[in-house]
CSV table of C-alpha atoms in Angstrom, one decimal:
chain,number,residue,atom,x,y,z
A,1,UNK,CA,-26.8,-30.4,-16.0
A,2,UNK,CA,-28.3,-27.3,-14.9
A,3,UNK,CA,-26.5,-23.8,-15.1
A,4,UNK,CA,-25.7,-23.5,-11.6
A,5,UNK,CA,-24.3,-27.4,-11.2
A,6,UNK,CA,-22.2,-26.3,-14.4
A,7,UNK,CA,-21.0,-23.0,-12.5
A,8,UNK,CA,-20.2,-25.1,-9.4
A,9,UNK,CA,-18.3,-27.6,-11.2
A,10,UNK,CA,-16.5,-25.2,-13.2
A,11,UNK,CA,-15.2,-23.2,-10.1
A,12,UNK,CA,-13.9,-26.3,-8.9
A,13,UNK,CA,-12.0,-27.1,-12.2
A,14,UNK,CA,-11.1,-23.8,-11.8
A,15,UNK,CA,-9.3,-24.3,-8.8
A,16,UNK,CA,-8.2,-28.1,-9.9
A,17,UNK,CA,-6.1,-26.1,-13.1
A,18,UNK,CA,-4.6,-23.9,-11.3
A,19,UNK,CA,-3.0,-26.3,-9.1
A,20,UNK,CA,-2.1,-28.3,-11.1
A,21,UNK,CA,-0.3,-26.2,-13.9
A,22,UNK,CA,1.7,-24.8,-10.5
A,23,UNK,CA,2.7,-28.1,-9.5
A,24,UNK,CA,4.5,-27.6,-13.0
A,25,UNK,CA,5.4,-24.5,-13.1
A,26,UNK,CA,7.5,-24.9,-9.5
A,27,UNK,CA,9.6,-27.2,-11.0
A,28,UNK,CA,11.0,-24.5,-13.5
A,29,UNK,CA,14.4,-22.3,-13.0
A,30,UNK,CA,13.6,-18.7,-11.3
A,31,UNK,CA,14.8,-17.3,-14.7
A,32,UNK,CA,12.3,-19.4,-17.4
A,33,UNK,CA,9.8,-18.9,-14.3
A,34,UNK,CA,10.3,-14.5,-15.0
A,35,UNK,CA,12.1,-14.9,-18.5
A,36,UNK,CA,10.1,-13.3,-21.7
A,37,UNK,CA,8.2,-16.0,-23.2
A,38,UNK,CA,6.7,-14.2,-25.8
A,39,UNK,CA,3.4,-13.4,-23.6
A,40,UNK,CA,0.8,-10.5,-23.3
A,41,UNK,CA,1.6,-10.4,-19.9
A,42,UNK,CA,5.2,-10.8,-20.8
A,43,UNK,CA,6.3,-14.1,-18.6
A,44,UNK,CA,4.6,-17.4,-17.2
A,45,UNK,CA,4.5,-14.7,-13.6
A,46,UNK,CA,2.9,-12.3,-15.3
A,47,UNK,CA,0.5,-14.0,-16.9
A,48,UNK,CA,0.0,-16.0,-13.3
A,49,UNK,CA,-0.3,-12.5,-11.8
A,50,UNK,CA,-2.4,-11.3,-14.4
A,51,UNK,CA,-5.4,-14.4,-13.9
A,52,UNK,CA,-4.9,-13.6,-10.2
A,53,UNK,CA,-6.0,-10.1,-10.1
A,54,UNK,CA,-8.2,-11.2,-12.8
A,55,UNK,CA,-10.4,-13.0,-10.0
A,56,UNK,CA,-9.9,-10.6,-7.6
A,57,UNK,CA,-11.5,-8.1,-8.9
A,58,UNK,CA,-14.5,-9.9,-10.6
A,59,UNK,CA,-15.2,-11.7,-7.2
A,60,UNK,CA,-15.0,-7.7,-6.0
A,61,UNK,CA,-17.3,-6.8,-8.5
A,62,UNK,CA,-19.7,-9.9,-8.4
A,63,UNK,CA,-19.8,-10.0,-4.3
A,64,UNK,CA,-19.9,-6.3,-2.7
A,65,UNK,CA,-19.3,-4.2,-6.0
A,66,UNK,CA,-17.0,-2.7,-4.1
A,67,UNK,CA,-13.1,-2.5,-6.0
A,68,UNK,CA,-11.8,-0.3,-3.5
A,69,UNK,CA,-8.8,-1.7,-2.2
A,70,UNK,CA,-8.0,-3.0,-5.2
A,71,UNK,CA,-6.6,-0.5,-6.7
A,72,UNK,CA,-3.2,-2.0,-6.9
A,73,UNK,CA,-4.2,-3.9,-9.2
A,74,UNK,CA,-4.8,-1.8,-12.2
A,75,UNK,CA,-1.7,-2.0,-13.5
A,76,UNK,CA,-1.4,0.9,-16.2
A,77,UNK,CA,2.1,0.3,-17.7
A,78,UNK,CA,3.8,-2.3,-19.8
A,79,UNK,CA,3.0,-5.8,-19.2
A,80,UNK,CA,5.9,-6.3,-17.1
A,81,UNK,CA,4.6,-4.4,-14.6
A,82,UNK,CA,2.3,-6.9,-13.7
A,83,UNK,CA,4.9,-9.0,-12.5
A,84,UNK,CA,5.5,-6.5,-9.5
A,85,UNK,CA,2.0,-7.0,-8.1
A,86,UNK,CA,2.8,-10.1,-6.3
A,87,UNK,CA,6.9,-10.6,-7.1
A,88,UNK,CA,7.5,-14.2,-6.2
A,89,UNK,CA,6.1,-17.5,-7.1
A,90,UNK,CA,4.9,-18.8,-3.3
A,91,UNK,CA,3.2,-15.2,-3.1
A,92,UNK,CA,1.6,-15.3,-6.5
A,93,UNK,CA,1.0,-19.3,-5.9
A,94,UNK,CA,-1.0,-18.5,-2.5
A,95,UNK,CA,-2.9,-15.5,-3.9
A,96,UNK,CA,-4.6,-17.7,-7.1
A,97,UNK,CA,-5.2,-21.0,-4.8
A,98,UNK,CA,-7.1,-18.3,-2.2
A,99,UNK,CA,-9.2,-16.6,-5.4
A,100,UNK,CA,-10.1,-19.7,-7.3
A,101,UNK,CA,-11.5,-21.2,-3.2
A,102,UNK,CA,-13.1,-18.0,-2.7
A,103,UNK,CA,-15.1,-18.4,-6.1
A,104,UNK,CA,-15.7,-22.3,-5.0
A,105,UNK,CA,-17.4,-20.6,-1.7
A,106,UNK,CA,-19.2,-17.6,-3.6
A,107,UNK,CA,-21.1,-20.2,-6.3
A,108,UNK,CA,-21.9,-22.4,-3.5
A,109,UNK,CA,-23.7,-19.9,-1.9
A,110,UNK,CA,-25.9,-19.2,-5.6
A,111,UNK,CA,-29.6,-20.0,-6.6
A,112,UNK,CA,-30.4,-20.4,-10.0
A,113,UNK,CA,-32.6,-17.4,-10.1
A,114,UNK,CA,-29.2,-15.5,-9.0
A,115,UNK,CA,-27.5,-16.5,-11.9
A,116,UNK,CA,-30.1,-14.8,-14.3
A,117,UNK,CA,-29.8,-11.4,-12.3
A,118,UNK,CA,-28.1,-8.4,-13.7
A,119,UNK,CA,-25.3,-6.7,-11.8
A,120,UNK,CA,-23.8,-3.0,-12.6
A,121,UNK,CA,-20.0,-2.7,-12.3
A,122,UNK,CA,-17.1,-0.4,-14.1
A,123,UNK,CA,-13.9,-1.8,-15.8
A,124,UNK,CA,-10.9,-0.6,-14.9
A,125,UNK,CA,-11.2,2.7,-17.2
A,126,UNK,CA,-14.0,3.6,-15.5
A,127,UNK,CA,-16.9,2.4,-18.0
A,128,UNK,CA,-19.9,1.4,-17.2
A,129,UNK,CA,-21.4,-2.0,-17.7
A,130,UNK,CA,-24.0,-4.4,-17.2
A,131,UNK,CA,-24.0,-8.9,-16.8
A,132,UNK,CA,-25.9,-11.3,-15.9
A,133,UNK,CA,-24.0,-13.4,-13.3
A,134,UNK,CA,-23.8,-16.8,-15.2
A,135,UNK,CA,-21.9,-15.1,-18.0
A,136,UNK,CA,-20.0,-13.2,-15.7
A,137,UNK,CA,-18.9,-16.4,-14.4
A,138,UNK,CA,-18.5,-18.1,-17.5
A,139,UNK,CA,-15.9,-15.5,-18.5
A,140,UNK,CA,-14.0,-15.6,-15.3
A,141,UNK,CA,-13.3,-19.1,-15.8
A,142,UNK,CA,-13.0,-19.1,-19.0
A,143,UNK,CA,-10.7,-16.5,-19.0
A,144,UNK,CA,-8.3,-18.7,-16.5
A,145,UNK,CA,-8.4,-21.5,-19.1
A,146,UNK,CA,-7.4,-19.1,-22.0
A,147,UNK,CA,-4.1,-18.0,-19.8
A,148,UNK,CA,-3.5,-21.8,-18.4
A,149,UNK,CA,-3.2,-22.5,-22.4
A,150,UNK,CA,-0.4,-19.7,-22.6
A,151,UNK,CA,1.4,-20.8,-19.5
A,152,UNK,CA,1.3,-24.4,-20.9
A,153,UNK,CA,2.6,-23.1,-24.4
A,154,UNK,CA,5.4,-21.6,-22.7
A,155,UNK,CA,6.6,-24.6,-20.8
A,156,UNK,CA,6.7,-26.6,-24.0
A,157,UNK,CA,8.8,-23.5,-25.6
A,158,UNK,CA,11.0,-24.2,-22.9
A,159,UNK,CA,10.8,-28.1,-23.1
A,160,UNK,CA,9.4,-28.0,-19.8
A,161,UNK,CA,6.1,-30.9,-19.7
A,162,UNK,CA,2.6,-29.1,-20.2
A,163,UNK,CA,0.1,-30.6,-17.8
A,164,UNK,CA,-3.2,-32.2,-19.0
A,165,UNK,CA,-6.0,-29.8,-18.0
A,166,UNK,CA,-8.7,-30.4,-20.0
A,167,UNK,CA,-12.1,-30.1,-18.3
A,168,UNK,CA,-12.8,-34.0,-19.5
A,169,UNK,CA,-10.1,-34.9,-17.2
A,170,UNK,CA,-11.1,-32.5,-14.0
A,171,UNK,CA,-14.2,-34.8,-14.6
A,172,UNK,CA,-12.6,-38.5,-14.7
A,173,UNK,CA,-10.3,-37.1,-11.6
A,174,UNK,CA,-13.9,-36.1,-9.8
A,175,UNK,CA,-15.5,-39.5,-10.4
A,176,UNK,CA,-12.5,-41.5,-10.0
A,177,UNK,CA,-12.2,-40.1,-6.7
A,178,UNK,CA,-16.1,-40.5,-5.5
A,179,UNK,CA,-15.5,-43.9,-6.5
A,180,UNK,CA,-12.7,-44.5,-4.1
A,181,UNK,CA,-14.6,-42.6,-1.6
């Protein structure tokens, strides 16, 4: 599989996960949803916040390289802050669905020699960097998969079910599915 088939398929696991671990997390209680679970980002919200903004600045910064507007999102506080960003789960919820679809429609539009180009961008303190785009990409969704895992920790610490969202079964879903198409 080439890089950029791996990139596509990824943002559309990417997208895949996120639905599915909030088809779990709606069935929790509004206070396990917001309690402390023990976190970085404090509670299963903030941590859903946190991937959220997550994309939205690194499709930003990999699209126009233009962050302004998003300033909101550079939360400089205690991890609870992040839950203020976007304060309820159907806002949150709507927000990630719309970033994970809008990296789905950015990697489509892609060429492999794309994914080899640099790109210049600064974090959020203001420091300079340089990518490439493919590990730019790589670390986006990889960075979703690492907080999935905490969100799914979390609902077994409250003996809540943990989906199954391994890549290997994005993939049996996929060709299942092209099967019964």
């Amino acid at each position: 599989m080439s890089m950029l088939a791996h990139l596509k398929s990824m943002a559309r696991y990417n997208l895949w996960a996120h639905q599915l671990v909030l088809r779990h997390v709606k069935t929790l209680p509004e206070e396990i949803y917001k309690a402390d679970s023990g976190l970085y980002f404090r509670s299963i919200h903030g941590t859903l916040v946190h991937i959220t903004a997550g994309e939205r600045v690194w499709h930003a910064r990999l699209t126009t390289g233009d962050e302004s507007g998003l300033e909101y999102l550079w939360v400089d506080g205690t991890p609870a802050d992040w839950e203020s960003l976007y304060p309820s789960l159907d806002e949150v919820s709507a927000k990630l669905i719309e970033s994970a679809q809008m990296f789905i429609d950015y990697v489509d539009t892609l060429d492999d020699s794309q994914l080899d180009q640099s790109f210049e961008y600064c974090d959020t303190k203001g420091t300079a960097y340089s990518n490439q785009r493919s590990a730019s990409l790589a670390h986006l969704f990889n960075h979703g998969t690492h907080h999935r895992g905490q969100v799914s920790a979390a609902l077994t610490q409250h003996k809540f079910p943990a989906p199954a969202m391994d890549y290997s079964y994005y993939l049996r879903e996929v060709k299942r599915d092209n099967l019964q198409s």
